[in-house]
Coordinates of C-alpha atoms in Angstrom, one line a residue:
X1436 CA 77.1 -132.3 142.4
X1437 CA 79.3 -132.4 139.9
X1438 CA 78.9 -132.9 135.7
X1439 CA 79.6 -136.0 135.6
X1440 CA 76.7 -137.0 138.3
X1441 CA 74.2 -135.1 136.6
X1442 CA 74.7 -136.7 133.5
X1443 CA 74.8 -140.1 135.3
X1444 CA 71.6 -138.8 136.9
X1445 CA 70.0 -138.2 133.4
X1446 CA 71.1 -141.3 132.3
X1447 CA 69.8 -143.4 134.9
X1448 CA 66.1 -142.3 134.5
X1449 CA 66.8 -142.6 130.6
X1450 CA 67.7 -145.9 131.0
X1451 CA 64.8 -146.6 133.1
X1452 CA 62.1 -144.4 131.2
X1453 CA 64.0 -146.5 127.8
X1454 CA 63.1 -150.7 130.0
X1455 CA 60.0 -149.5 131.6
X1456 CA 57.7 -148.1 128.2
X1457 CA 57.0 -151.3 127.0
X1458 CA 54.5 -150.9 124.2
X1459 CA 53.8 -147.1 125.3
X1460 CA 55.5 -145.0 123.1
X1461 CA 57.9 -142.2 124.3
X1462 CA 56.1 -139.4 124.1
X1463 CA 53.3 -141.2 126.3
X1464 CA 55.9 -142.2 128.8
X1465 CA 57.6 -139.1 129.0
X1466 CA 54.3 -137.3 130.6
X1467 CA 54.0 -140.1 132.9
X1468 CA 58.3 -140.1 133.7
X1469 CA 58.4 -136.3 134.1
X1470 CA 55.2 -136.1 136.3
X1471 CA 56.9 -138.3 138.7
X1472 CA 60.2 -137.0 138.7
X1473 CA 58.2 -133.6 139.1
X1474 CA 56.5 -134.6 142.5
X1475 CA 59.9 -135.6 143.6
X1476 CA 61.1 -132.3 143.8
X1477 CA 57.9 -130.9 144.9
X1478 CA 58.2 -133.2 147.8
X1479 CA 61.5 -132.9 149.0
X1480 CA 61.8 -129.3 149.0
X1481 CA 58.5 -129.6 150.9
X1482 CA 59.6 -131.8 153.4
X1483 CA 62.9 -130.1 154.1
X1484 CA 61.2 -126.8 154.2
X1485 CA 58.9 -128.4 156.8
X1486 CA 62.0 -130.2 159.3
X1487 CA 63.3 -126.4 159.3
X1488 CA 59.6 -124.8 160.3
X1489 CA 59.1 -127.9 163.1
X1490 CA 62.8 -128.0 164.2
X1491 CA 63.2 -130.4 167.1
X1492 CA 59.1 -131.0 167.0
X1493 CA 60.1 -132.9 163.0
X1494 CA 59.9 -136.9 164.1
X1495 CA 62.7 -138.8 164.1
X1496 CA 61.7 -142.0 162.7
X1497 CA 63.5 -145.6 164.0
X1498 CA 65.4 -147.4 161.4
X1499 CA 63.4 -149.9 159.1
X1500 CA 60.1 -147.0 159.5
X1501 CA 59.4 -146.2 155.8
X1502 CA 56.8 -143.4 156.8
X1503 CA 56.7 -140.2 155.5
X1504 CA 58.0 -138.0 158.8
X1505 CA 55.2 -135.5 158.5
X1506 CA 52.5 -138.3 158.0
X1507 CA 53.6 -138.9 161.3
X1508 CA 53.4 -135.7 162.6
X1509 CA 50.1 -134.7 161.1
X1510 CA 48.7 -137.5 162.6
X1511 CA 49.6 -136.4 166.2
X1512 CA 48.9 -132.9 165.9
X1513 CA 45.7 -132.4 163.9
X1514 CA 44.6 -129.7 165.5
X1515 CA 48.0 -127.2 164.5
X1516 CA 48.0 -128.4 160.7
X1517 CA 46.0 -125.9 159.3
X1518 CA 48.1 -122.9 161.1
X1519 CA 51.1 -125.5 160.0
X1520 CA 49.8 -125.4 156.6
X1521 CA 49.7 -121.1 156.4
X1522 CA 53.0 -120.9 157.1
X1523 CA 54.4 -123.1 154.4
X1524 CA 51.9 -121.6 152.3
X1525 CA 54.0 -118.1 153.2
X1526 CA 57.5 -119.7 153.0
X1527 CA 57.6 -122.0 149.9
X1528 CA 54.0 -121.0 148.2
X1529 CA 52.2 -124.8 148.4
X1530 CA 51.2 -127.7 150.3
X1531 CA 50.9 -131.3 150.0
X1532 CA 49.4 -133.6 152.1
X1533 CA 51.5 -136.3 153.8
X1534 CA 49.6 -138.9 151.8
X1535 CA 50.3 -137.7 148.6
X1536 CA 54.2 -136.8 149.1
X1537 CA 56.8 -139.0 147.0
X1538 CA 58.2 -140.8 150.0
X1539 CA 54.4 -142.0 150.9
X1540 CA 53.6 -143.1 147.1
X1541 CA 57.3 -144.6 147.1
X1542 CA 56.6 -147.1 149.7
X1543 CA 52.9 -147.7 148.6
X1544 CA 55.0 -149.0 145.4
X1545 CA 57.7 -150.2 147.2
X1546 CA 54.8 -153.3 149.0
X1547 CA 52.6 -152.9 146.3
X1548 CA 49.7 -151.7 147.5
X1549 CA 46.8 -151.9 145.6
X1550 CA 45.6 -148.2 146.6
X1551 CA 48.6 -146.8 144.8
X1552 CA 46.7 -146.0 141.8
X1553 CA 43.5 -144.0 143.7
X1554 CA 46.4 -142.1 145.5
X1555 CA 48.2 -140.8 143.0
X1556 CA 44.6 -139.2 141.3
X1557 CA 43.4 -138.3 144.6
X1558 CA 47.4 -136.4 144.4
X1559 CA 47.9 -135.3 141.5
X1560 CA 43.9 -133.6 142.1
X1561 CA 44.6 -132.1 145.2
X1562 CA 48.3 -130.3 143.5
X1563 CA 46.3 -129.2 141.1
X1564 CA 43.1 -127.5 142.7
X1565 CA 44.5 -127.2 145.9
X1566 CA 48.6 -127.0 146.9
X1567 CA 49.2 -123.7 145.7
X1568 CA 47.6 -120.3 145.7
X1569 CA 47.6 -120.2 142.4
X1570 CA 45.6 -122.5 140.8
X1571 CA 46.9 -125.1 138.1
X1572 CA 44.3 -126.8 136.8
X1573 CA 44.8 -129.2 134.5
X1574 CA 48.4 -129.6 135.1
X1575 CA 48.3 -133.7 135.2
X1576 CA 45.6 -133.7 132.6
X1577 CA 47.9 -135.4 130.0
X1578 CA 48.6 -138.0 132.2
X1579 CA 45.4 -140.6 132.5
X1580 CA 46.1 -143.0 135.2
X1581 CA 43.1 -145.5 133.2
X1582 CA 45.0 -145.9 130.1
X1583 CA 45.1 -149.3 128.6
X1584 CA 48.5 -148.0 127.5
X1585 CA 49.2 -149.1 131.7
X1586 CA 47.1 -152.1 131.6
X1587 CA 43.2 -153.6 131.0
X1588 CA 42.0 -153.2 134.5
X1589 CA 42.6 -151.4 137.5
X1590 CA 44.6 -154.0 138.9
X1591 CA 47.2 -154.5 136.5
X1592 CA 47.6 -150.3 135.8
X1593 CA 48.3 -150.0 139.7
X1594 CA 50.9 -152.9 139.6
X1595 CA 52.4 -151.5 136.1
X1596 CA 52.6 -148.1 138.1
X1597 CA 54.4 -149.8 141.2
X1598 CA 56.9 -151.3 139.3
X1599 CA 57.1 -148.3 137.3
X1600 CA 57.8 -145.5 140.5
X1601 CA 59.9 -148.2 142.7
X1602 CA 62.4 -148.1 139.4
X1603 CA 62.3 -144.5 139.3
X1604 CA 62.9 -144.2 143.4
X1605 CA 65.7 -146.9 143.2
X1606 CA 67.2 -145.1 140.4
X1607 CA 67.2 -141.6 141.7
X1608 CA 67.4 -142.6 145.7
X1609 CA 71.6 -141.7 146.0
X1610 CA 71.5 -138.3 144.1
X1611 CA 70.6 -134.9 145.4
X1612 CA 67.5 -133.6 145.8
X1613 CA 67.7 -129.6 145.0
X1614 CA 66.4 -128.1 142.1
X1615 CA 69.4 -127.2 140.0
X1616 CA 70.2 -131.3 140.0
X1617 CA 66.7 -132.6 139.6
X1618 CA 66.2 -129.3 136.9
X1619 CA 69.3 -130.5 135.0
X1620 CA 67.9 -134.0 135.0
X1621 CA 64.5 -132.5 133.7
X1622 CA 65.8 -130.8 130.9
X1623 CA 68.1 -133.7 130.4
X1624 CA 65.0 -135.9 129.8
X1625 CA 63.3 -133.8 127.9
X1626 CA 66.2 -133.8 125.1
X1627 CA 66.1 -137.3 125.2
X1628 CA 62.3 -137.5 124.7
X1629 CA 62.9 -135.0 121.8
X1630 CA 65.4 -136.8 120.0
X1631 CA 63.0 -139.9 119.9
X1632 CA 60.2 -137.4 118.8
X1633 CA 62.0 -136.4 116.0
X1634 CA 60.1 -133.5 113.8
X1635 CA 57.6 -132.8 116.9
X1636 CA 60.1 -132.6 119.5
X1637 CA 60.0 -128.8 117.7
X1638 CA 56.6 -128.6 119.6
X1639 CA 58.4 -128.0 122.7
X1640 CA 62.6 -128.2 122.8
X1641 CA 64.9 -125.7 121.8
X1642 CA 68.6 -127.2 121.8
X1643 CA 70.4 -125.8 124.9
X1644 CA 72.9 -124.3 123.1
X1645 CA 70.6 -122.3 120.8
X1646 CA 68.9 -121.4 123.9
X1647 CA 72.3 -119.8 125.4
X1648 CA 73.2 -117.4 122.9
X1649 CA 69.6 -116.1 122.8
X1650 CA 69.8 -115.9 126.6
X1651 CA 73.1 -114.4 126.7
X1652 CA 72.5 -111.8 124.2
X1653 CA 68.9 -110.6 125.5
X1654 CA 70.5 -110.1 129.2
X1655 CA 72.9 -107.7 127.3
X1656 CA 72.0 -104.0 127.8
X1657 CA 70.1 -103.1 124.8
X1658 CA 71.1 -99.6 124.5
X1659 CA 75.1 -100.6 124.5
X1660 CA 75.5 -104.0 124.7
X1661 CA 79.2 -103.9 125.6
X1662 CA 78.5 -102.0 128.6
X1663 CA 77.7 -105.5 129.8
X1664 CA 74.6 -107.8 131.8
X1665 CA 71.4 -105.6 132.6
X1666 CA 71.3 -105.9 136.5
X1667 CA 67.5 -107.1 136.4
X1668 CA 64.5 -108.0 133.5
X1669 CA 61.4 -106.5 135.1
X1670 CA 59.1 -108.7 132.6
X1671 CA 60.6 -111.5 129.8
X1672 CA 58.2 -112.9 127.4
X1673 CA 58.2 -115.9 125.4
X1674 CA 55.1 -116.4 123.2
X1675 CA 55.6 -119.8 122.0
X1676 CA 57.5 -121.4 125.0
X1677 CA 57.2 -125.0 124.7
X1678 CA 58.8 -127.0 128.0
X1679 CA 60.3 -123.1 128.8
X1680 CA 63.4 -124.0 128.8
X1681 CA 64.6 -120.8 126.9
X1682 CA 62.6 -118.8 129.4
X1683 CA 64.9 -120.8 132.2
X1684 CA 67.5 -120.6 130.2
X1685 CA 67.8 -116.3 130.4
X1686 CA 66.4 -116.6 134.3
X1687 CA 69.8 -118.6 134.9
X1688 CA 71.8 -116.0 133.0
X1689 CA 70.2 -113.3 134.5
X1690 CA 70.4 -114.8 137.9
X1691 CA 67.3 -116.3 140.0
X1692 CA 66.4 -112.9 141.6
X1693 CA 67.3 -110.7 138.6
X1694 CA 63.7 -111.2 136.8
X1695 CA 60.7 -109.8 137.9
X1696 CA 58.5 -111.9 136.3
X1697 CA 58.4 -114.8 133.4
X1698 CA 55.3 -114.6 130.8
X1699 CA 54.6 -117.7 128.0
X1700 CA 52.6 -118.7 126.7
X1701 CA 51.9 -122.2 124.3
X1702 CA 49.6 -123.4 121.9
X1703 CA 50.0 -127.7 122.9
X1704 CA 48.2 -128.7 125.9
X1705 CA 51.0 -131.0 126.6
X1706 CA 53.7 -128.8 126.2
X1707 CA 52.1 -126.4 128.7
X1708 CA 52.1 -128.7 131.2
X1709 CA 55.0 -129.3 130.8
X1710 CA 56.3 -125.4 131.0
X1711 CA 54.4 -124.9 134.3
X1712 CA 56.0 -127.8 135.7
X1713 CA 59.3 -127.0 134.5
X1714 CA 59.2 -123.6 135.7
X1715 CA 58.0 -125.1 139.4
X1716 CA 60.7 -127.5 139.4
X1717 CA 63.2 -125.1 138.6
X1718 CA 62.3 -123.2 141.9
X1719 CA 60.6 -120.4 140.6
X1720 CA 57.6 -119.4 142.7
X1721 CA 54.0 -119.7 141.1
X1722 CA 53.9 -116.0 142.0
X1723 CA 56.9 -115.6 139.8
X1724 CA 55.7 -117.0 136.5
X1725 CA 52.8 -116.9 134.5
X1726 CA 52.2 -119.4 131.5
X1727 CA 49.2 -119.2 129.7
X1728 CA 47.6 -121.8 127.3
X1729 CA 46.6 -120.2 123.8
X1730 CA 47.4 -119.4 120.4
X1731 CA 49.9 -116.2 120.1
X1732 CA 48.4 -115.9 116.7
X1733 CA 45.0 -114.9 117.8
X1734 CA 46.4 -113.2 120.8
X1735 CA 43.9 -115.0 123.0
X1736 CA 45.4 -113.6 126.4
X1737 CA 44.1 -110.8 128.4
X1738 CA 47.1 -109.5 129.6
X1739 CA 48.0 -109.1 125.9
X1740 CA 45.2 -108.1 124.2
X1741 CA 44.6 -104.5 125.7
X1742 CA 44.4 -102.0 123.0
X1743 CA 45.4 -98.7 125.0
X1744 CA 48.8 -98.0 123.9
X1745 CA 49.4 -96.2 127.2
X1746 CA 47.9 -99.6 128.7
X1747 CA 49.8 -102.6 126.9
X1748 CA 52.2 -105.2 128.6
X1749 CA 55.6 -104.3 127.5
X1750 CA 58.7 -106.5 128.3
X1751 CA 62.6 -106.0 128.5
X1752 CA 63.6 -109.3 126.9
X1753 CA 61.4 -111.4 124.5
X1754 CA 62.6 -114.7 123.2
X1755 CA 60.9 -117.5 120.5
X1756 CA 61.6 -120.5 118.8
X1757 CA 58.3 -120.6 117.1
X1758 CA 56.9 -123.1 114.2
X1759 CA 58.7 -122.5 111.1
X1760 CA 56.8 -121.8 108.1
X1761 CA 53.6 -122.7 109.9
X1762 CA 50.6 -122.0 107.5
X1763 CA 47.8 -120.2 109.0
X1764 CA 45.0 -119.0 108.4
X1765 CA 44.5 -115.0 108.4
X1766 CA 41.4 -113.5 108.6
X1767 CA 39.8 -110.2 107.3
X1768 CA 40.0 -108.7 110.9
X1769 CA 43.6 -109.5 111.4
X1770 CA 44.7 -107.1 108.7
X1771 CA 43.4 -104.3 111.4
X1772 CA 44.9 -106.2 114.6
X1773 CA 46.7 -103.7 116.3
X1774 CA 50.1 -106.1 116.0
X1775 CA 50.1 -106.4 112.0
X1776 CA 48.3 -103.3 111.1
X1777 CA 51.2 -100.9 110.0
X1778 CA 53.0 -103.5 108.5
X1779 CA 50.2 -105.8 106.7
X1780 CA 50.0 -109.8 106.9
X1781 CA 52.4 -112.4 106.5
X1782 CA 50.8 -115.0 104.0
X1783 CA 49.2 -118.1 104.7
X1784 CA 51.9 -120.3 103.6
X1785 CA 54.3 -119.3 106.3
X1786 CA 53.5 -117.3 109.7
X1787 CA 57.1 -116.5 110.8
X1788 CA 56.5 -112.4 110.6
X1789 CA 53.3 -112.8 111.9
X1790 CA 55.0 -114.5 115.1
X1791 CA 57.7 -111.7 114.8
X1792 CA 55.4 -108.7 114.8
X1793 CA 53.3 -110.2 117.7
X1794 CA 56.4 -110.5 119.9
X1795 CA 57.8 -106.9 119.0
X1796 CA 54.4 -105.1 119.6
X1797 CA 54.8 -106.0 123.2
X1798 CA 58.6 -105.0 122.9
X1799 CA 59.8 -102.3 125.6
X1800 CA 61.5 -99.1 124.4
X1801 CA 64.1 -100.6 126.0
X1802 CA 64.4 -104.2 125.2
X1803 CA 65.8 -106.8 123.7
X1804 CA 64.1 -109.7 120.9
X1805 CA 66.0 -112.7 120.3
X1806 CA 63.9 -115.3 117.4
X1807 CA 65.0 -118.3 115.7
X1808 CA 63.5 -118.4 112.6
X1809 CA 64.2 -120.1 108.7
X1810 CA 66.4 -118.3 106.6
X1811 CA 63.6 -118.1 103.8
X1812 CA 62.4 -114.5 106.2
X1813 CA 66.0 -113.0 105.3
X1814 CA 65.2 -113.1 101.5
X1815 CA 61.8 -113.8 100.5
X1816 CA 59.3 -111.7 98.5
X1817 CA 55.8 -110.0 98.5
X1818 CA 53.9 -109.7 101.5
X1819 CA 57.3 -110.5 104.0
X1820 CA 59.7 -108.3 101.7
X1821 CA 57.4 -105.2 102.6
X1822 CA 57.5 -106.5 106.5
X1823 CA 61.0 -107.0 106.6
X1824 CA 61.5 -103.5 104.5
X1825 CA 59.7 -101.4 106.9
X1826 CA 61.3 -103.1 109.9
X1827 CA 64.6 -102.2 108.1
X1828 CA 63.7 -98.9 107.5
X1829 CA 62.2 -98.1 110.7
X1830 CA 66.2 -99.4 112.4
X1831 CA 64.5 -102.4 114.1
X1832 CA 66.4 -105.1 112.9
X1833 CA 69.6 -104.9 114.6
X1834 CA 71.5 -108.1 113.6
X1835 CA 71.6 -111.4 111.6
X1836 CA 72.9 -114.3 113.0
X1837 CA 73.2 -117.6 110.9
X1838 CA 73.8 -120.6 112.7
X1839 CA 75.1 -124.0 111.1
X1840 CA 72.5 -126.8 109.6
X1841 CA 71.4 -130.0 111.3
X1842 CA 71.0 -128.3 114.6
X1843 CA 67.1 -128.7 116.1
X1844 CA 65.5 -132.5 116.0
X1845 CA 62.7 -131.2 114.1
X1846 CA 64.6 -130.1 111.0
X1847 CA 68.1 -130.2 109.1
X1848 CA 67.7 -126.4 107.4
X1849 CA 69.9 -124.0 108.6
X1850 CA 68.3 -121.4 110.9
X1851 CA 68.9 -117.4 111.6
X1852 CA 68.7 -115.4 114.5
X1853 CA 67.3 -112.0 114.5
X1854 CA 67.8 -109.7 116.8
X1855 CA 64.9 -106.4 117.1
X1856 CA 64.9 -103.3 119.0
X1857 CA 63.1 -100.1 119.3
X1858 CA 66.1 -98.1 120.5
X1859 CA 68.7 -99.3 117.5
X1860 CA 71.7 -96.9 118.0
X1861 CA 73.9 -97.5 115.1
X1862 CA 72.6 -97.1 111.5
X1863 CA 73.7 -100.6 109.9
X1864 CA 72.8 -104.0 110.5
X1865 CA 75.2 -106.4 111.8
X1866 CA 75.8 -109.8 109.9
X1867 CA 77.1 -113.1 111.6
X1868 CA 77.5 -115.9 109.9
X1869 CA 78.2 -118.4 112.1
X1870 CA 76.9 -121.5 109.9
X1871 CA 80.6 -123.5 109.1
X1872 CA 81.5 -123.5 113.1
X1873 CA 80.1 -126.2 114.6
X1874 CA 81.0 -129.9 116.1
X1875 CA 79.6 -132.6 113.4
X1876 CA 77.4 -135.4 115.2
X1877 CA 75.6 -138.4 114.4
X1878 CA 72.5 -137.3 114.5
X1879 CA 72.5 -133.4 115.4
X1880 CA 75.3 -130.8 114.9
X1881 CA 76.5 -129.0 117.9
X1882 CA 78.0 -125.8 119.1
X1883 CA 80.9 -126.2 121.0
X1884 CA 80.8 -123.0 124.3
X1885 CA 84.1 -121.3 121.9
X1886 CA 81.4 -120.8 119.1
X1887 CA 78.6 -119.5 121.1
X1888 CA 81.2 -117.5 122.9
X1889 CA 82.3 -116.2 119.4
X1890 CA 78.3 -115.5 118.3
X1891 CA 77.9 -113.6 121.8
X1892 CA 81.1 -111.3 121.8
X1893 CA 80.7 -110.5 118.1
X1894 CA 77.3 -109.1 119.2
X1895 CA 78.1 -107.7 122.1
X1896 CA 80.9 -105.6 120.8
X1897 CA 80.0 -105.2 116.9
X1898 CA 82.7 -107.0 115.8
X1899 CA 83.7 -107.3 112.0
X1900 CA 85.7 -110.6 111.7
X1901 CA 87.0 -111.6 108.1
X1902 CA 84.4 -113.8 106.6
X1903 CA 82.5 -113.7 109.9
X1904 CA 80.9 -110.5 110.5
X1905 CA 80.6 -107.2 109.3
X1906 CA 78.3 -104.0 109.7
X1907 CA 76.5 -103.5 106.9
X1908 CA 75.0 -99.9 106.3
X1909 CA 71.2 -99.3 105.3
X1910 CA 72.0 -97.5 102.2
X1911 CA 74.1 -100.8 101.0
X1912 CA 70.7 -102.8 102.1
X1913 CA 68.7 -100.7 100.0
X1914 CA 70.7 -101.3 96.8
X1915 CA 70.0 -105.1 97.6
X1916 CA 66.2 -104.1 97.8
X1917 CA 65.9 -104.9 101.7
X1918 CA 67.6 -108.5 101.1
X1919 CA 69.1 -109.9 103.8
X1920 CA 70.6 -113.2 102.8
X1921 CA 73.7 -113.1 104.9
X1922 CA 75.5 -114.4 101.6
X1923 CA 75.3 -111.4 100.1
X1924 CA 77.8 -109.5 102.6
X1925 CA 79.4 -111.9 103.8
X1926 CA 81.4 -113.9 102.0
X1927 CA 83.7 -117.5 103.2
X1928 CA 85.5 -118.1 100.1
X1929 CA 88.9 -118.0 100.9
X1930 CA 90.9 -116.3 97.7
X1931 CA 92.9 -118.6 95.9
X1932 CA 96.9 -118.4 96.2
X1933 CA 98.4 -116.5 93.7
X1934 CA 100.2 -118.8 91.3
X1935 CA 104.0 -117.5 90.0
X1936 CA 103.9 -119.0 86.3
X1937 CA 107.5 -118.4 85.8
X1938 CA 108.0 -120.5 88.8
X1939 CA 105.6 -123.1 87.6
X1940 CA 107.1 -123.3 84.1
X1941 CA 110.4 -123.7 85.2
X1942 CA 109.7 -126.7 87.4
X1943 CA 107.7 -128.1 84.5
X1944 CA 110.6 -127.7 82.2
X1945 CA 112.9 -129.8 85.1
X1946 CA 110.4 -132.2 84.7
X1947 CA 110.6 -133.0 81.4
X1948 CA 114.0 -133.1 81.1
X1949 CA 114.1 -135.4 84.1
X1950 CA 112.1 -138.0 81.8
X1951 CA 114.3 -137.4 78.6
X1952 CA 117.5 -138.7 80.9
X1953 CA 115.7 -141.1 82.8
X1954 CA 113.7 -142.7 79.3
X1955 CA 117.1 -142.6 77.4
X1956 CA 118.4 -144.6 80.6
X1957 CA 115.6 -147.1 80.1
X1958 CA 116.4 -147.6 76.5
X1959 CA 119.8 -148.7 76.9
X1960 CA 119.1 -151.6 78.7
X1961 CA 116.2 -152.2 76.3
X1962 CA 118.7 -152.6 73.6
X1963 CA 121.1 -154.9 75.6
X1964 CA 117.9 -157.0 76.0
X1965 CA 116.9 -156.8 72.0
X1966 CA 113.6 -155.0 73.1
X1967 CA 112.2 -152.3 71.5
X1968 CA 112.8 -148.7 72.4
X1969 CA 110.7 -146.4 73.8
X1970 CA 110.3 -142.6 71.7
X1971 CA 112.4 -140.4 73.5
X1972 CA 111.7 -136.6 72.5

């Protein structure tokens, strides 16, 4: 499939998502869109997983026969489905039942059934509980089926939902089915529903091309970046990971096999849904990921919270996009958490070192952190200048990358990257300022793929461009008392041109004598007209 049709994909369900909302607004109808759109995939990679495992036993259906092919099988051979069931259980970790499968609901819509609407919660209950091994409770939770949002009675939600999935089956009916197209579409959709979210779209999108140049540079080997791509991530964490697109987003660098396994974890209920579909839809097995819902500030996850250093998770790649400037609320026993203890709290008005620190506790001595946080971390005082000073002092901050303004839908500031380690080989701190190189939009900047190329090979190789980069050592940082405001040592004025005033002075002088001859000119045909001259000096 080629660009063009996935963006004609993403369109189309735009387009039909955009005519079909009615009064809903879009974040409502985006649970609803992306749920169905979700259960598409699930069922055609089911269904042409199960026409491989039944070979020339997979019914051939006549022409005009709407049924799903396995609703027809299941009904003729009840007494092999459960041994049918184990083995797709093996081969593509779930099952769903013939009734609840996209092509069944399609053609419940498709003649309006009036059942439509007990079928899809009798479906979207059985996925949950029941489909995979894993259990994902809760996963359809946002979406309530008995909204008046739908309609006032039962009736009129299961026609609104028939008109609603026949659109969305029309629309989608001539593209491909795999998960890299219908993934694309996802994510496509998502950016959409964030750019009508405005300032909460921040709850859960990070622009894809922020998302690249974390990915790229956390896939890096950490030791010597430009030795190259690590060959595998045995563990990759993001703490705050909204849709998971960034997690996606460094599996796809990395390559599908070249991650052991994918942690996040997110605070919105919504959100997380959203992750744990996206990461299913994406083809990543539910043994493969693991997305918890909970606050990172409180550290609220078991596989997190073990106080054994010789016991604690540690990962090879950690990327965020958390809140910026989120006030919180610290408590007493925080200050002796075993994440903030050496380096004390971050204050209540802004929690961006206390997301910072919680990521790199879990850091491998190995590994790479990639956060996007507000520039207000690089400079500001008290409680973050003595966090930021001992992260400096202690060679964990490796490099400063400041990106252009007007980036993310949920603010216009200008944002940095920082990149952490525990195994920092050079003693300086490289600076990027990357904030004048960017494509100007109507409503969001972008980075064209020569700019995030730039950000990534600067990194990668330590580069020091003329008002671009440069290495800056830690006894220069010192002197600017741990400051790291990327102004300070790295500077885009462009020196003016040296002006030759012998040169200038001589072309002023030509000047004036020009006007003398061409004012004495004047006046003579002034006085053949009896009109007073003009002064000529």
């Amino acid at each position: 499939m080629t660009d063009n049709d996935q963006k004609e994909l993403g369109s189309t369900l735009w387009k039909i998502a955009d005519d079909l909302r009615g009064a809903m607004n879009a974040d409502d109808f985006r649970d609803y869109m992306l749920s169905f759109l979700f259960l598409r995939y699930l069922s055609d990679n089911y269904e042409a997983a199960a026409q491989k495992e039944l070979g020339s036993d997979y019914p051939k259906l006549e022409a005009g026969d709407k049924r799903a092919p396995l609703s027809v099988w299941y009904a003729a051979n009840t007494a092999d489905t459960a041994e049918f069931e184990k083995q797709m259980r093996r081969k593509v970790h779930y099952v769903i039942e013939p009734a609840h499968l996209w092509s069944s609901i399609a053609e419940q819509a498709r003649t309006q059934s009036d059942e439509l609407l007990h079928t899809l919660q009798q479906g979207f209950k059985y996925i949950e509980n029941h489909s995979f091994e894993s259990t994902f409770g809760g996963l359809f939770s946002e979406i309530n089926l008995d909204s008046e949002k739908l309609g006032k009675n039962y009736q009129q939600r299961n026609d609104k939902l028939c008109t609603i999935i026949s659109k969305i089956a029309e629309g989608i009916a001539k593209f491909s089915t795999n998960s890299d197209v219908l993934g694309d579409a996802y994510e496509y959709l998502i950016g959409q529903f964030a750019a009508g979210s405005g300032k909460k779209a921040g709850e859960f999108y990070t622009p894809q091309q922020v998302s690249t140049i974390l990915s790229e540079i956390v896939t890096l080997d950490s030791q010597d970046p430009s030795t190259g791509k690590k060959k595998k991530l045995d563990k990759v964490l993001d703490f705050a990971c909204g849709s998971g697109s960034l997690l996606l987003n460094v599996r796809k660098h990395i390559g599908p096999h070249g991650i052991g396994k994918i942690y996040g974890q997110e605070s919105n209920i919504t959100t997380y849904n959203l992750a744990r579909m996206n990461m299913l839809l994406h083809g990543v097995k539910d043994t493969e990921f693991e997305i918890h819902h909970g606050d990172s500030l409180l550290n609220d996850w078991d596989v997190l919270s073990e106080m054994n250093p010789a016991k604690k998770m540690e990962f090879d790649a950690i990327v965020a996009n958390p809140p910026f400037s989120y006030r919180w609320e610290p408590s007493e026993a925080l200050s002796e958490d075993f994440r903030f203890k050496s380096y004390g709290l971050a204050p209540k008005s802004a929690a961006d070192f206390a997301f910072l620190l919680h990521g790199f506790h879990f850091l491998g001595k190995e590994g790479t952190m990639a956060i996007i946080l507000p520039h207000g971390v690089l400079f500001r005082g008290g409680a973050e200048e003595r966090i930021r000073s001992k992260l400096l002092k202690d060679g964990n901050i490796d490099t400063v990358i400041g990106l252009p303004a007007n980036l993310f839908f949920s603010t216009g500031i200008p944002v940095c990257i920082l990149v952490l380690k525990k195994c920092k080989k050079p003693d300086d701190v490289l600076f990027i300022n990357a904030s004048e190189h960017f494509e100007k939009g109507k409503r969001q900047n972008r980075l064209l793929p020569e700019y995030i190329h730039k950000i990534v090979q600067t990194y990668q190789y330590r580069e020091e461009i003329a008002r671009y980069s440069r290495r800056v050592t830690m006894e220069e940082i010192e002197k600017n008392d741990f400051n790291l405001n990327i102004s300070r040592y790295i500077s885009t004025v462009t020196a003016e041109a040296e002006i030759d005033l012998q040169e200038v002075n001589a072309r002023l002088v030509d000047v004036q004598q020009q006007i003398t001859r061409t004012a004495q000119a004047h006046n003579q045909f002034l006085q053949e007209l009896g009109i007073p001259l003009l002064p000529v000096e």
